[in-house]
């Protein structure tokens, strides 16, 4: 598999996920753009973000690549669930489009493989496969995805976890062993620098951190739990 220059630039680097959830105080494109710029200044090699307004605002603020997605709903396939969502992310400015790579049914009836095929037929873009299982990872590799990630392996949002619930290193080790040299990304529940270092030690191409850097509500809860016992 030929690795795209953008993907090569992420090897051994940190990607920061800059997202705010519906109803939260920071949920505004300008706020997310400011946070993305702050992360870039801290050394982030790319920014992962969701929603067309956030993608456009962040793309206009940072120099590093933007990994875009569009979340819709909360159950089943909600990370860039259809071809329409994926094309819209490209049009908003995403350099890479992140798509749920599971075998679960999608609103438009396409499979993941069909979505990737049709997206590439319409747009010039890189694709990041958000996976839950090793079978998802195998399928994503077979589809020729540019990056493959462990994003969905915990099957619950990072904001619903404690600091002690770390990344899925077992899945990461299995994937990197099975596909040596391919861009396998560790994402999901990387809450501390030690978690990130462990992911790199397990063979990750790069590490994505979101909640542990850009979600102050979760960070505050973790500190409150420590202080209050």
CSV table of C-alpha atoms in Angstrom, one decimal:
chain,number,residue,atom,x,y,z
A,1,UNK,CA,0.0,0.0,0.0
A,2,UNK,CA,1.3,3.4,-1.0
A,3,UNK,CA,1.2,5.9,1.9
A,4,UNK,CA,0.0,9.4,0.9
A,5,UNK,CA,2.4,12.2,1.9
A,6,UNK,CA,-0.2,13.7,4.3
A,7,UNK,CA,-0.5,10.4,6.1
A,8,UNK,CA,3.3,10.0,6.1
A,9,UNK,CA,3.5,13.4,7.8
A,10,UNK,CA,1.4,12.0,10.8
A,11,UNK,CA,3.8,9.1,11.5
A,12,UNK,CA,4.9,9.2,15.1
A,13,UNK,CA,2.8,12.3,15.8
A,14,UNK,CA,-0.2,13.5,17.8
A,15,UNK,CA,-3.6,14.3,16.3
A,16,UNK,CA,-6.0,16.3,18.4
A,17,UNK,CA,-9.7,15.8,18.2
A,18,UNK,CA,-11.5,19.2,18.7
A,19,UNK,CA,-15.2,18.6,19.3
A,20,UNK,CA,-18.0,19.9,21.6
A,21,UNK,CA,-21.2,18.1,22.1
A,22,UNK,CA,-24.7,19.5,21.6
A,23,UNK,CA,-25.8,21.8,24.4
A,24,UNK,CA,-22.3,22.4,25.7
A,25,UNK,CA,-20.9,25.9,26.3
A,26,UNK,CA,-18.0,25.5,23.9
A,27,UNK,CA,-20.1,24.3,20.9
A,28,UNK,CA,-19.5,27.1,18.5
A,29,UNK,CA,-17.4,27.1,15.3
A,30,UNK,CA,-15.2,30.1,16.3
A,31,UNK,CA,-14.5,28.5,19.7
A,32,UNK,CA,-13.5,25.2,18.1
A,33,UNK,CA,-11.3,27.1,15.6
A,34,UNK,CA,-9.5,28.9,18.5
A,35,UNK,CA,-9.0,25.6,20.3
A,36,UNK,CA,-7.7,24.0,17.2
A,37,UNK,CA,-5.2,26.8,16.7
A,38,UNK,CA,-4.1,26.4,20.3
A,39,UNK,CA,-3.6,22.7,19.8
A,40,UNK,CA,-1.6,23.4,16.6
A,41,UNK,CA,0.7,25.7,18.5
A,42,UNK,CA,1.2,22.9,21.0
A,43,UNK,CA,2.4,20.6,18.4
A,44,UNK,CA,-0.6,18.8,17.0
A,45,UNK,CA,0.2,17.3,13.6
A,46,UNK,CA,-3.5,17.4,12.5
A,47,UNK,CA,-6.9,18.3,13.8
A,48,UNK,CA,-9.9,16.0,13.8
A,49,UNK,CA,-13.3,17.8,14.0
A,50,UNK,CA,-16.9,17.3,13.3
A,51,UNK,CA,-19.7,19.2,11.6
A,52,UNK,CA,-19.5,21.3,8.5
A,53,UNK,CA,-19.3,24.7,10.3
A,54,UNK,CA,-16.5,23.5,12.5
A,55,UNK,CA,-14.6,21.9,9.6
A,56,UNK,CA,-14.8,25.1,7.6
A,57,UNK,CA,-13.9,27.4,10.5
A,58,UNK,CA,-10.9,25.2,11.6
A,59,UNK,CA,-9.6,24.7,8.1
A,60,UNK,CA,-9.5,28.5,7.8
A,61,UNK,CA,-7.5,28.8,11.0
A,62,UNK,CA,-4.8,26.1,11.0
A,63,UNK,CA,-2.0,25.1,8.7
A,64,UNK,CA,-2.0,21.4,9.6
A,65,UNK,CA,-4.3,18.8,7.9
A,66,UNK,CA,-8.0,18.6,9.0
A,67,UNK,CA,-9.7,15.3,9.5
A,68,UNK,CA,-13.4,15.9,9.1
A,69,UNK,CA,-16.5,14.0,10.0
A,70,UNK,CA,-20.2,14.7,10.4
A,71,UNK,CA,-22.0,13.1,13.4
A,72,UNK,CA,-25.7,12.6,13.0
A,73,UNK,CA,-27.7,10.8,15.6
A,74,UNK,CA,-26.5,8.8,18.6
A,75,UNK,CA,-27.2,5.1,17.7
A,76,UNK,CA,-25.8,2.8,15.1
A,77,UNK,CA,-23.8,4.4,12.4
A,78,UNK,CA,-23.6,8.1,13.3
A,79,UNK,CA,-20.0,9.1,12.3
A,80,UNK,CA,-20.4,10.3,8.7
A,81,UNK,CA,-23.2,7.8,8.1
A,82,UNK,CA,-23.9,8.3,4.4
A,83,UNK,CA,-22.2,9.2,1.2
A,84,UNK,CA,-23.9,12.6,1.3
A,85,UNK,CA,-22.3,13.4,4.7
A,86,UNK,CA,-18.9,12.3,3.4
A,87,UNK,CA,-19.1,14.5,0.3
A,88,UNK,CA,-20.3,17.4,2.4
A,89,UNK,CA,-17.2,17.1,4.7
A,90,UNK,CA,-14.9,17.3,1.6
A,91,UNK,CA,-16.7,20.3,0.3
A,92,UNK,CA,-16.4,22.0,3.7
A,93,UNK,CA,-12.6,21.7,3.5
A,94,UNK,CA,-11.7,18.4,5.1
A,95,UNK,CA,-8.4,16.9,3.9
A,96,UNK,CA,-9.3,13.5,5.2
A,97,UNK,CA,-12.9,12.2,5.8
A,98,UNK,CA,-13.5,9.9,8.8
A,99,UNK,CA,-16.2,7.3,8.3
A,100,UNK,CA,-17.7,4.6,10.5
A,101,UNK,CA,-16.2,1.4,9.0
A,102,UNK,CA,-18.4,-1.1,10.8
A,103,UNK,CA,-20.7,-3.5,9.0
A,104,UNK,CA,-23.8,-2.0,10.6
A,105,UNK,CA,-26.6,-0.8,8.3
A,106,UNK,CA,-26.3,2.8,7.0
A,107,UNK,CA,-29.2,5.2,6.4
A,108,UNK,CA,-28.6,5.3,2.6
A,109,UNK,CA,-28.3,1.5,2.3
A,110,UNK,CA,-24.7,1.5,1.1
A,111,UNK,CA,-22.0,-0.7,2.6
A,112,UNK,CA,-18.8,0.9,3.9
A,113,UNK,CA,-17.0,-0.4,0.8
A,114,UNK,CA,-19.6,1.1,-1.5
A,115,UNK,CA,-19.4,4.4,0.4
A,116,UNK,CA,-15.6,4.6,0.0
A,117,UNK,CA,-15.9,3.7,-3.7
A,118,UNK,CA,-18.5,6.2,-4.4
A,119,UNK,CA,-16.9,9.0,-2.4
A,120,UNK,CA,-13.6,8.5,-4.3
A,121,UNK,CA,-15.5,8.6,-7.6
A,122,UNK,CA,-16.9,12.0,-6.7
A,123,UNK,CA,-14.1,13.6,-4.7
A,124,UNK,CA,-10.4,13.7,-4.4
A,125,UNK,CA,-9.9,12.9,-0.7
A,126,UNK,CA,-8.2,10.6,1.8
A,127,UNK,CA,-10.4,8.3,3.9
A,128,UNK,CA,-10.0,7.4,7.6
A,129,UNK,CA,-11.8,4.2,8.7
A,130,UNK,CA,-13.2,4.4,12.2
A,131,UNK,CA,-13.3,0.7,13.3
A,132,UNK,CA,-14.7,-1.3,16.1
A,133,UNK,CA,-13.3,-4.8,15.6
A,134,UNK,CA,-10.4,-6.5,13.8
A,135,UNK,CA,-12.8,-7.6,11.1
A,136,UNK,CA,-13.6,-3.9,10.5
A,137,UNK,CA,-9.9,-3.2,10.2
A,138,UNK,CA,-9.4,-6.0,7.8
A,139,UNK,CA,-12.3,-4.7,5.6
A,140,UNK,CA,-11.0,-1.2,5.8
A,141,UNK,CA,-7.5,-2.3,4.6
A,142,UNK,CA,-9.2,-4.3,1.8
A,143,UNK,CA,-11.0,-1.2,0.8
A,144,UNK,CA,-7.7,0.7,0.5
A,145,UNK,CA,-8.5,3.2,3.2
A,146,UNK,CA,-5.6,5.7,3.8
A,147,UNK,CA,-5.8,5.5,7.6
A,148,UNK,CA,-7.4,2.9,9.8
A,149,UNK,CA,-8.3,3.7,13.4
A,150,UNK,CA,-9.5,2.0,16.6
A,151,UNK,CA,-12.0,4.8,17.2
A,152,UNK,CA,-15.1,2.7,18.0
A,153,UNK,CA,-13.6,-0.3,19.8
A,154,UNK,CA,-15.0,0.7,23.2
A,155,UNK,CA,-18.4,1.3,21.6
A,156,UNK,CA,-19.1,4.2,23.9
A,157,UNK,CA,-18.2,7.9,23.9
A,158,UNK,CA,-15.0,8.9,25.7
A,159,UNK,CA,-17.0,11.4,27.8
A,160,UNK,CA,-18.8,8.4,29.4
A,161,UNK,CA,-15.5,7.0,30.8
A,162,UNK,CA,-13.1,7.6,33.7
A,163,UNK,CA,-9.5,8.6,33.3
A,164,UNK,CA,-8.5,5.0,34.1
A,165,UNK,CA,-10.2,3.5,31.1
A,166,UNK,CA,-7.5,3.5,28.6
A,167,UNK,CA,-7.1,2.8,24.9
A,168,UNK,CA,-7.7,-0.6,23.3
A,169,UNK,CA,-4.1,-1.7,23.1
A,170,UNK,CA,-5.0,-5.3,22.5
A,171,UNK,CA,-6.8,-4.5,19.3
A,172,UNK,CA,-4.0,-2.1,18.3
A,173,UNK,CA,-1.3,-4.7,18.8
A,174,UNK,CA,-3.4,-7.3,16.8
A,175,UNK,CA,-3.9,-4.8,13.9
A,176,UNK,CA,-0.3,-3.6,13.7
A,177,UNK,CA,1.0,-7.2,13.9
A,178,UNK,CA,-1.4,-8.3,11.1
A,179,UNK,CA,-0.7,-5.2,8.9
A,180,UNK,CA,2.9,-4.1,9.6
A,181,UNK,CA,3.8,-0.8,8.1
A,182,UNK,CA,0.2,0.3,7.5
A,183,UNK,CA,-1.1,3.5,9.1
A,184,UNK,CA,-3.0,2.1,12.0
A,185,UNK,CA,-4.1,4.9,14.3
A,186,UNK,CA,-4.9,4.6,18.0
A,187,UNK,CA,-8.0,6.6,18.9
A,188,UNK,CA,-10.4,6.3,21.8
A,189,UNK,CA,-9.8,6.7,25.5
A,190,UNK,CA,-6.3,8.0,25.2
A,191,UNK,CA,-6.6,10.2,28.3
A,192,UNK,CA,-3.1,10.8,29.5
A,193,UNK,CA,0.5,11.2,28.1
A,194,UNK,CA,1.2,7.7,29.5
A,195,UNK,CA,-1.7,6.3,27.4
A,196,UNK,CA,-0.4,8.0,24.3
A,197,UNK,CA,3.1,6.6,24.9
A,198,UNK,CA,1.7,3.1,25.5
A,199,UNK,CA,-0.2,3.4,22.2
A,200,UNK,CA,3.0,4.3,20.3
A,201,UNK,CA,4.8,1.4,22.1
A,202,UNK,CA,2.1,-0.9,20.8
A,203,UNK,CA,2.9,0.1,17.3
A,204,UNK,CA,0.5,2.9,16.5
A,205,UNK,CA,1.3,5.0,13.4
A,206,UNK,CA,-0.1,8.1,15.3
A,207,UNK,CA,-2.3,8.8,18.3
A,208,UNK,CA,-5.6,10.8,18.4
A,209,UNK,CA,-6.4,12.5,21.7
A,210,UNK,CA,-9.7,14.4,22.2
A,211,UNK,CA,-11.4,14.4,25.6
A,212,UNK,CA,-8.1,14.4,27.5
A,213,UNK,CA,-7.1,17.7,25.8
A,214,UNK,CA,-10.2,19.5,24.5
A,215,UNK,CA,-13.1,18.6,26.8
A,216,UNK,CA,-12.8,20.6,30.0
A,217,UNK,CA,-16.1,19.3,31.4
A,218,UNK,CA,-14.6,15.7,31.5
A,219,UNK,CA,-11.3,17.0,32.7
A,220,UNK,CA,-12.9,18.9,35.6
A,221,UNK,CA,-15.0,15.8,36.6
A,222,UNK,CA,-11.9,13.7,36.7
A,223,UNK,CA,-10.1,16.2,39.0
A,224,UNK,CA,-13.2,16.6,41.1
A,225,UNK,CA,-13.4,12.8,41.6
A,226,UNK,CA,-9.8,12.8,42.7
A,227,UNK,CA,-10.2,15.7,45.1
A,228,UNK,CA,-13.5,14.6,46.6
A,229,UNK,CA,-12.6,11.0,46.9
